[in-house]
Amino acid sequence: MTDETQTFVERYDQIILDSTIRSQYRDSGFYNVGDWSSSPASIEAACSDLVRKHIRQADVNSPDLVVVDVGCGLGDTTALIAASCHQGSRVVGINISDAQVAEAKRRHPDLAFQVMDATNLMFEDASVDRIIAVESMFHFNTRAAFLTEARRVLKTGGRLVTTDMLFRQDSPALEWWVPAANRGLRLDDYPSACRQAGLVVESIDDITATTWTAFCAHLRTIGHMVAADRFEMCVEHYVIITIIL
Ligand SMILES: C[S@@+](CC[C@H](N)C(=O)[O-])C[C@H]1O[C@@H](n2cnc3c(N)ncnc32)[C@H](O)[C@@H]1O
C-alpha cells in the first residue's frame, strides 16, 4: 500500500468509525447518503432503500450467484445483498480498510468479508456474476482501474451496479477523498469511460435530487447547517449506473 493510500484509509477510518458519525447513522453499519424518494422515516431506512435500488438493478434473483459488494463499509450493505440472494449464492463484502472489515465481521459474523483494493480484485477471471458498489466508486484509485478489474472478473452475462458522484471542479471534497484522476469526468463521457474498459452502460440515471440534495436537507433537520451548505455545492451529479459486458 502506498503512503497516499495508507493516509486515505486512516483518514477514512477516523470518520466512518467515529462515534458521533455512527450515532448520526443511528448505530447502523451504513455510510451512504440514502435514497429519500419514498420519504423514509430515518437515515438507516434511506440507506437501506439506496442499497435495495442497487439490488433491484443488479437482478440477483438467480440461484448460485457469486456477488461482490465493493467498498462494503461496515457491512450492512453486504448483509442486505446477502438477504436478497438465493441461499446457494456466495456474497463477499470487500473493503480496503482492515479496521472497517474487522467491524463488518463483528456486526455480521455469519457473512464473508475480505480486505481488498477495488483496483486489485483477488478473484479469478470471469468468476463473478454481480458486482455492487454503493457510493464507493469515486474513491477508487482509479475509477478506470476498477472498471478494468470489473471487466476481468465478471462472467459473460454479469453486471455491475454502482452509484457514483461527479464533483464540481472547485469542490472542497476533492481535497483527499477523490483521487486526482477521478476528477473532471463529465456525465456525457461516462459511457466512453466504460467502453474503454470493455464495458457497456445499460442505464445511467441522475438521482441527485433524491439522494445527495435530500441528504443535505436531512443534515439541516439535525442541525448541521454549515456542513449541509458545504456538501450541497460539491456534487454536480449523483448517478446510479448499470454496466454490462
Ligand atoms: C461512502 S462509503 C460506502 C460504504 C457502504 N457501501 C455503504 O453504503 O454503507 C465508501 C467505502 O468505500 C471504501 N473504499 C474506498 N476506497 C476503496 C478501495 N480502493 N477498495 C475498496 N474499498 C474502498 C471505503 O473504505 C468505504 O467503506
mmCIF file of C-alpha atoms and ligand atoms in Angstrom:
data_model
loop_
_atom_site.group_PDB
_atom_site.id
_atom_site.type_symbol
_atom_site.label_atom_id
_atom_site.label_comp_id
_atom_site.label_asym_id
_atom_site.label_seq_id
_atom_site.Cartn_x
_atom_site.Cartn_y
_atom_site.Cartn_z
ATOM 1 C CA MET A 1 0.000 0.000 0.000
ATOM 2 C CA THR A 2 1.409 3.434 -0.905
ATOM 3 C CA ASP A 3 1.743 6.180 1.721
ATOM 4 C CA GLU A 4 -1.016 8.098 -0.036
ATOM 5 C CA THR A 5 -3.377 5.115 0.202
ATOM 6 C CA GLN A 6 -2.414 4.490 3.834
ATOM 7 C CA THR A 7 -3.227 8.112 4.689
ATOM 8 C CA PHE A 8 -6.540 7.867 2.827
ATOM 9 C CA VAL A 9 -7.503 4.721 4.781
ATOM 10 C CA GLU A 10 -6.524 6.243 8.143
ATOM 11 C CA ARG A 11 -8.491 9.423 7.482
ATOM 12 C CA TYR A 12 -11.465 7.444 6.212
ATOM 13 C CA ASP A 13 -11.464 5.141 9.242
ATOM 14 C CA GLN A 14 -11.399 8.113 11.609
ATOM 15 C CA ILE A 15 -14.602 9.408 10.031
ATOM 16 C CA ILE A 16 -16.607 6.251 9.370
ATOM 17 C CA LEU A 17 -15.824 4.698 12.783
ATOM 18 C CA ASP A 18 -16.270 7.929 14.761
ATOM 19 C CA SER A 19 -18.934 7.558 17.467
ATOM 20 C CA THR A 20 -20.685 10.825 16.523
ATOM 21 C CA ILE A 21 -20.949 9.747 12.897
ATOM 22 C CA ARG A 22 -22.152 6.287 13.974
ATOM 23 C CA SER A 23 -24.868 7.836 16.125
ATOM 24 C CA GLN A 24 -25.892 10.062 13.186
ATOM 25 C CA TYR A 25 -26.397 6.755 11.360
ATOM 26 C CA ARG A 26 -28.342 5.528 14.401
ATOM 27 C CA ASP A 27 -25.682 2.870 15.109
ATOM 28 C CA SER A 28 -26.367 1.074 11.837
ATOM 29 C CA GLY A 29 -23.450 -0.120 9.704
ATOM 30 C CA PHE A 30 -24.346 2.095 6.747
ATOM 31 C CA TYR A 31 -22.401 5.054 5.449
ATOM 32 C CA ASN A 32 -24.135 6.463 2.400
ATOM 33 C CA VAL A 33 -26.460 9.383 1.696
ATOM 34 C CA GLY A 34 -29.559 7.236 1.237
ATOM 35 C CA ASP A 35 -32.462 7.284 -1.196
ATOM 36 C CA TRP A 36 -35.177 9.599 0.134
ATOM 37 C CA SER A 37 -37.645 9.242 -2.735
ATOM 38 C CA SER A 38 -40.168 7.248 -0.663
ATOM 39 C CA SER A 39 -39.955 9.591 2.361
ATOM 40 C CA PRO A 40 -38.223 7.054 4.617
ATOM 41 C CA ALA A 41 -38.679 7.580 8.344
ATOM 42 C CA SER A 42 -34.967 7.533 9.198
ATOM 43 C CA ILE A 43 -31.449 7.718 7.794
ATOM 44 C CA GLU A 44 -30.945 3.966 8.048
ATOM 45 C CA ALA A 45 -34.228 3.353 6.170
ATOM 46 C CA ALA A 46 -32.985 5.756 3.465
ATOM 47 C CA CYS A 47 -29.644 3.890 3.341
ATOM 48 C CA SER A 48 -31.468 0.548 3.024
ATOM 49 C CA ASP A 49 -33.621 1.968 0.214
ATOM 50 C CA LEU A 50 -30.483 3.042 -1.663
ATOM 51 C CA VAL A 51 -28.956 -0.432 -1.347
ATOM 52 C CA ARG A 52 -32.253 -2.054 -2.430
ATOM 53 C CA LYS A 53 -32.220 0.127 -5.524
ATOM 54 C CA HIS A 54 -28.827 -1.360 -6.456
ATOM 55 C CA ILE A 55 -30.062 -4.887 -5.700
ATOM 56 C CA ARG A 56 -33.116 -4.468 -7.966
ATOM 57 C CA GLN A 57 -30.959 -3.207 -10.836
ATOM 58 C CA ALA A 58 -28.376 -5.948 -10.282
ATOM 59 C CA ASP A 59 -31.083 -8.641 -10.519
ATOM 60 C CA VAL A 60 -29.843 -11.196 -8.009
ATOM 61 C CA ASN A 61 -32.880 -13.418 -8.487
ATOM 62 C CA SER A 62 -30.998 -16.447 -9.872
ATOM 63 C CA PRO A 63 -29.513 -19.379 -7.948
ATOM 64 C CA ASP A 64 -25.825 -19.822 -7.160
ATOM 65 C CA LEU A 65 -24.599 -16.336 -7.976
ATOM 66 C CA VAL A 66 -21.199 -15.005 -6.926
ATOM 67 C CA VAL A 67 -21.821 -11.432 -5.773
ATOM 68 C CA VAL A 68 -19.162 -8.949 -4.623
ATOM 69 C CA ASP A 69 -20.036 -5.828 -2.605
ATOM 70 C CA VAL A 70 -17.121 -3.487 -3.377
ATOM 71 C CA GLY A 71 -16.395 -0.785 -0.789
ATOM 72 C CA CYS A 72 -18.708 -2.501 1.686
ATOM 73 C CA GLY A 73 -18.258 -0.006 4.537
ATOM 74 C CA LEU A 74 -19.191 -1.583 7.862
ATOM 75 C CA GLY A 75 -21.059 -4.457 6.255
ATOM 76 C CA ASP A 76 -24.743 -3.537 6.323
ATOM 77 C CA THR A 77 -24.851 -3.237 2.534
ATOM 78 C CA THR A 78 -23.430 -6.768 2.243
ATOM 79 C CA ALA A 79 -25.998 -8.054 4.747
ATOM 80 C CA LEU A 80 -28.907 -6.632 2.726
ATOM 81 C CA ILE A 81 -27.466 -8.013 -0.501
ATOM 82 C CA ALA A 82 -26.959 -11.462 1.071
ATOM 83 C CA ALA A 83 -30.534 -11.454 2.392
ATOM 84 C CA SER A 84 -31.807 -10.769 -1.145
ATOM 85 C CA CYS A 85 -29.846 -13.576 -2.820
ATOM 86 C CA HIS A 86 -30.795 -17.236 -3.178
ATOM 87 C CA GLN A 87 -29.346 -19.490 -0.487
ATOM 88 C CA GLY A 88 -26.703 -21.107 -2.699
ATOM 89 C CA SER A 89 -25.220 -17.759 -3.711
ATOM 90 C CA ARG A 90 -21.842 -16.595 -2.422
ATOM 91 C CA VAL A 91 -21.762 -12.972 -1.281
ATOM 92 C CA VAL A 92 -18.483 -11.290 -0.291
ATOM 93 C CA GLY A 93 -18.031 -7.760 1.037
ATOM 94 C CA ILE A 94 -14.663 -6.200 0.290
ATOM 95 C CA ASN A 95 -13.057 -3.050 1.655
ATOM 96 C CA ILE A 96 -9.583 -1.510 1.501
ATOM 97 C CA SER A 97 -9.610 -0.931 5.281
ATOM 98 C CA ASP A 98 -8.641 -3.622 7.836
ATOM 99 C CA ALA A 99 -10.456 -1.733 10.593
ATOM 100 C CA GLN A 100 -13.694 -1.487 8.629
ATOM 101 C CA VAL A 101 -13.544 -5.159 7.654
ATOM 102 C CA ALA A 102 -12.997 -6.072 11.333
ATOM 103 C CA GLU A 103 -16.067 -4.001 12.275
ATOM 104 C CA ALA A 104 -18.129 -5.562 9.464
ATOM 105 C CA LYS A 105 -17.175 -9.056 10.748
ATOM 106 C CA ARG A 106 -18.116 -8.042 14.289
ATOM 107 C CA ARG A 107 -21.522 -6.819 13.132
ATOM 108 C CA HIS A 108 -22.147 -9.745 10.737
ATOM 109 C CA PRO A 109 -20.105 -12.762 11.894
ATOM 110 C CA ASP A 110 -22.013 -15.098 9.558
ATOM 111 C CA LEU A 111 -21.026 -13.196 6.398
ATOM 112 C CA ALA A 112 -17.821 -13.161 4.317
ATOM 113 C CA PHE A 113 -15.657 -10.017 4.273
ATOM 114 C CA GLN A 114 -12.159 -9.544 2.886
ATOM 115 C CA VAL A 115 -9.619 -6.740 2.882
ATOM 116 C CA MET A 116 -9.088 -5.945 -0.785
ATOM 117 C CA ASP A 117 -8.461 -2.965 -3.032
ATOM 118 C CA ALA A 118 -11.143 -2.411 -5.671
ATOM 119 C CA THR A 119 -8.381 -1.833 -8.215
ATOM 120 C CA ASN A 120 -6.763 -5.207 -7.487
ATOM 121 C CA LEU A 121 -9.602 -7.704 -7.133
ATOM 122 C CA MET A 122 -8.460 -11.074 -5.799
ATOM 123 C CA PHE A 123 -10.899 -13.057 -7.921
ATOM 124 C CA GLU A 124 -10.221 -15.263 -10.935
ATOM 125 C CA ASP A 125 -11.009 -14.038 -14.432
ATOM 126 C CA ALA A 126 -14.700 -14.485 -15.325
ATOM 127 C CA SER A 127 -15.662 -15.771 -11.863
ATOM 128 C CA VAL A 128 -18.139 -13.143 -10.583
ATOM 129 C CA ASP A 129 -21.810 -12.737 -11.587
ATOM 130 C CA ARG A 130 -22.644 -9.420 -9.941
ATOM 131 C CA ILE A 131 -20.636 -6.503 -8.605
ATOM 132 C CA ILE A 132 -22.410 -3.931 -6.456
ATOM 133 C CA ALA A 133 -20.582 -0.792 -5.326
ATOM 134 C CA VAL A 134 -22.721 1.508 -3.206
ATOM 135 C CA GLU A 135 -21.329 5.045 -3.236
ATOM 136 C CA SER A 136 -17.687 3.974 -3.285
ATOM 137 C CA MET A 137 -16.520 4.113 -6.902
ATOM 138 C CA PHE A 138 -15.271 7.745 -6.954
ATOM 139 C CA HIS A 139 -12.780 6.836 -4.173
ATOM 140 C CA PHE A 140 -11.051 4.075 -6.127
ATOM 141 C CA ASN A 141 -7.582 4.975 -7.324
ATOM 142 C CA THR A 142 -8.520 4.974 -10.120
ATOM 143 C CA ARG A 143 -12.111 4.575 -11.257
ATOM 144 C CA ALA A 144 -10.739 3.434 -14.629
ATOM 145 C CA ALA A 145 -8.521 0.784 -12.968
ATOM 146 C CA PHE A 146 -11.543 -0.557 -11.080
ATOM 147 C CA LEU A 147 -13.611 -0.753 -14.284
ATOM 148 C CA THR A 148 -10.808 -2.751 -15.932
ATOM 149 C CA GLU A 149 -10.744 -5.152 -12.976
ATOM 150 C CA ALA A 150 -14.552 -5.426 -13.016
ATOM 151 C CA ARG A 151 -14.382 -6.350 -16.715
ATOM 152 C CA ARG A 152 -11.772 -9.008 -15.970
ATOM 153 C CA VAL A 153 -13.611 -10.735 -13.117
ATOM 154 C CA LEU A 154 -17.184 -10.544 -14.447
ATOM 155 C CA LYS A 155 -18.606 -13.587 -16.206
ATOM 156 C CA THR A 156 -20.383 -13.245 -19.535
ATOM 157 C CA GLY A 157 -23.874 -12.006 -18.636
ATOM 158 C CA GLY A 158 -22.534 -10.421 -15.462
ATOM 159 C CA ARG A 159 -23.383 -6.913 -14.319
ATOM 160 C CA LEU A 160 -22.033 -4.108 -12.231
ATOM 161 C CA VAL A 161 -24.395 -1.734 -10.450
ATOM 162 C CA THR A 162 -22.923 1.292 -8.771
ATOM 163 C CA THR A 163 -23.687 4.756 -7.513
ATOM 164 C CA ASP A 164 -21.058 7.309 -8.395
ATOM 165 C CA MET A 165 -20.552 11.010 -7.792
ATOM 166 C CA LEU A 166 -19.339 13.550 -10.286
ATOM 167 C CA PHE A 167 -17.939 16.516 -8.368
ATOM 168 C CA ARG A 168 -17.742 20.175 -9.222
ATOM 169 C CA GLN A 169 -14.150 21.097 -10.112
ATOM 170 C CA ASP A 170 -13.842 23.621 -7.262
ATOM 171 C CA SER A 171 -15.376 21.282 -4.682
ATOM 172 C CA PRO A 172 -13.714 21.208 -1.216
ATOM 173 C CA ALA A 173 -14.465 17.464 -1.147
ATOM 174 C CA LEU A 174 -11.749 16.953 -3.746
ATOM 175 C CA GLU A 175 -9.035 17.581 -1.141
ATOM 176 C CA TRP A 176 -8.123 13.986 -0.258
ATOM 177 C CA TRP A 177 -11.022 11.626 -0.755
ATOM 178 C CA VAL A 178 -11.277 11.803 -4.549
ATOM 179 C CA PRO A 179 -8.056 10.865 -6.408
ATOM 180 C CA ALA A 180 -6.984 13.451 -8.974
ATOM 181 C CA ALA A 181 -7.533 11.015 -11.845
ATOM 182 C CA ASN A 182 -11.213 10.667 -10.899
ATOM 183 C CA ARG A 183 -11.962 14.370 -11.071
ATOM 184 C CA GLY A 184 -13.457 16.094 -14.045
ATOM 185 C CA LEU A 185 -15.353 13.132 -15.584
ATOM 186 C CA ARG A 186 -18.479 14.550 -17.247
ATOM 187 C CA LEU A 187 -21.784 12.722 -17.274
ATOM 188 C CA ASP A 188 -21.796 12.568 -21.095
ATOM 189 C CA ASP A 189 -18.357 10.919 -21.052
ATOM 190 C CA TYR A 190 -19.327 8.092 -18.673
ATOM 191 C CA PRO A 191 -20.300 5.597 -21.406
ATOM 192 C CA SER A 192 -16.998 6.075 -23.231
ATOM 193 C CA ALA A 193 -15.029 5.678 -19.961
ATOM 194 C CA CYS A 194 -16.786 2.306 -19.546
ATOM 195 C CA ARG A 195 -16.251 1.385 -23.187
ATOM 196 C CA GLN A 196 -12.508 1.910 -22.739
ATOM 197 C CA ALA A 197 -12.599 -0.852 -20.116
ATOM 198 C CA GLY A 198 -14.626 -3.107 -22.434
ATOM 199 C CA LEU A 199 -17.904 -2.454 -20.593
ATOM 200 C CA VAL A 200 -21.266 -1.100 -21.755
ATOM 201 C CA VAL A 201 -23.518 1.290 -19.837
ATOM 202 C CA GLU A 202 -27.007 -0.196 -19.872
ATOM 203 C CA SER A 203 -28.565 2.657 -17.895
ATOM 204 C CA ILE A 204 -27.415 5.788 -16.126
ATOM 205 C CA ASP A 205 -29.872 7.788 -14.022
ATOM 206 C CA ASP A 206 -29.235 11.107 -12.352
ATOM 207 C CA ILE A 207 -30.725 10.720 -8.868
ATOM 208 C CA THR A 208 -29.059 13.774 -7.276
ATOM 209 C CA ALA A 209 -32.320 15.298 -6.034
ATOM 210 C CA THR A 210 -33.493 12.224 -4.119
ATOM 211 C CA THR A 211 -30.046 11.301 -2.744
ATOM 212 C CA TRP A 212 -27.403 13.988 -2.292
ATOM 213 C CA THR A 213 -29.725 17.018 -2.146
ATOM 214 C CA ALA A 214 -32.199 15.188 0.097
ATOM 215 C CA PHE A 215 -29.369 14.060 2.404
ATOM 216 C CA CYS A 216 -28.210 17.670 2.757
ATOM 217 C CA ALA A 217 -31.792 18.590 3.691
ATOM 218 C CA HIS A 218 -31.719 15.788 6.285
ATOM 219 C CA LEU A 219 -28.457 17.198 7.712
ATOM 220 C CA ARG A 220 -30.206 20.551 8.196
ATOM 221 C CA THR A 221 -33.031 18.862 10.119
ATOM 222 C CA ILE A 222 -30.443 17.516 12.588
ATOM 223 C CA GLY A 223 -28.784 20.915 12.935
ATOM 224 C CA HIS A 224 -25.772 20.579 10.598
ATOM 225 C CA MET A 225 -26.471 23.721 8.571
ATOM 226 C CA VAL A 226 -22.855 24.588 7.720
ATOM 227 C CA ALA A 227 -21.912 21.046 6.673
ATOM 228 C CA ALA A 228 -25.083 20.783 4.580
ATOM 229 C CA ASP A 229 -24.329 24.039 2.727
ATOM 230 C CA ARG A 230 -20.720 22.982 2.171
ATOM 231 C CA PHE A 231 -21.655 19.488 0.962
ATOM 232 C CA GLU A 232 -24.506 20.598 -1.247
ATOM 233 C CA MET A 233 -22.281 22.578 -3.574
ATOM 234 C CA CYS A 234 -19.753 19.728 -4.001
ATOM 235 C CA VAL A 235 -21.656 17.341 -6.220
ATOM 236 C CA GLU A 236 -22.792 18.033 -9.748
ATOM 237 C CA HIS A 237 -24.326 14.594 -10.405
ATOM 238 C CA TYR A 238 -25.110 11.637 -8.177
ATOM 239 C CA VAL A 239 -25.854 8.742 -10.517
ATOM 240 C CA ILE A 240 -26.844 5.095 -10.401
ATOM 241 C CA ILE A 241 -25.433 3.078 -13.255
ATOM 242 C CA THR A 242 -25.944 -0.430 -14.544
ATOM 243 C CA ILE A 243 -22.958 -1.675 -16.515
ATOM 244 C CA ILE A 244 -22.810 -4.902 -18.530
ATOM 245 C CA LEU A 245 -20.190 -6.706 -20.599
HETATM 246 C C1 LIG B 1 -19.230 6.077 1.280
HETATM 247 S S1 LIG B 1 -18.572 4.576 1.902
HETATM 248 C C2 LIG B 1 -19.877 3.459 1.429
HETATM 249 C C3 LIG B 1 -19.920 2.258 2.334
HETATM 250 C C4 LIG B 1 -21.049 1.270 2.047
HETATM 251 N N1 LIG B 1 -21.047 0.865 0.671
HETATM 252 C C5 LIG B 1 -22.384 1.851 2.437
HETATM 253 O O1 LIG B 1 -23.143 2.223 1.526
HETATM 254 O O2 LIG B 1 -22.685 1.903 3.629
HETATM 255 C C6 LIG B 1 -17.245 4.161 0.771
HETATM 256 C C7 LIG B 1 -16.478 2.906 1.134
HETATM 257 O O3 LIG B 1 -15.525 2.597 0.093
HETATM 258 C C8 LIG B 1 -14.368 2.069 0.724
HETATM 259 N N2 LIG B 1 -13.231 2.188 -0.201
HETATM 260 C C9 LIG B 1 -12.588 3.319 -0.582
HETATM 261 N N3 LIG B 1 -11.587 3.038 -1.437
HETATM 262 C C10 LIG B 1 -11.592 1.698 -1.620
HETATM 263 C C11 LIG B 1 -10.813 0.811 -2.427
HETATM 264 N N4 LIG B 1 -9.831 1.241 -3.229
HETATM 265 N N5 LIG B 1 -11.117 -0.502 -2.391
HETATM 266 C C12 LIG B 1 -12.112 -0.972 -1.595
HETATM 267 N N6 LIG B 1 -12.877 -0.178 -0.827
HETATM 268 C C13 LIG B 1 -12.640 1.146 -0.831
HETATM 269 C C14 LIG B 1 -14.222 2.929 1.962
HETATM 270 O O4 LIG B 1 -13.332 2.352 2.895
HETATM 271 C C15 LIG B 1 -15.687 2.991 2.427
HETATM 272 O O5 LIG B 1 -16.007 1.879 3.209
#
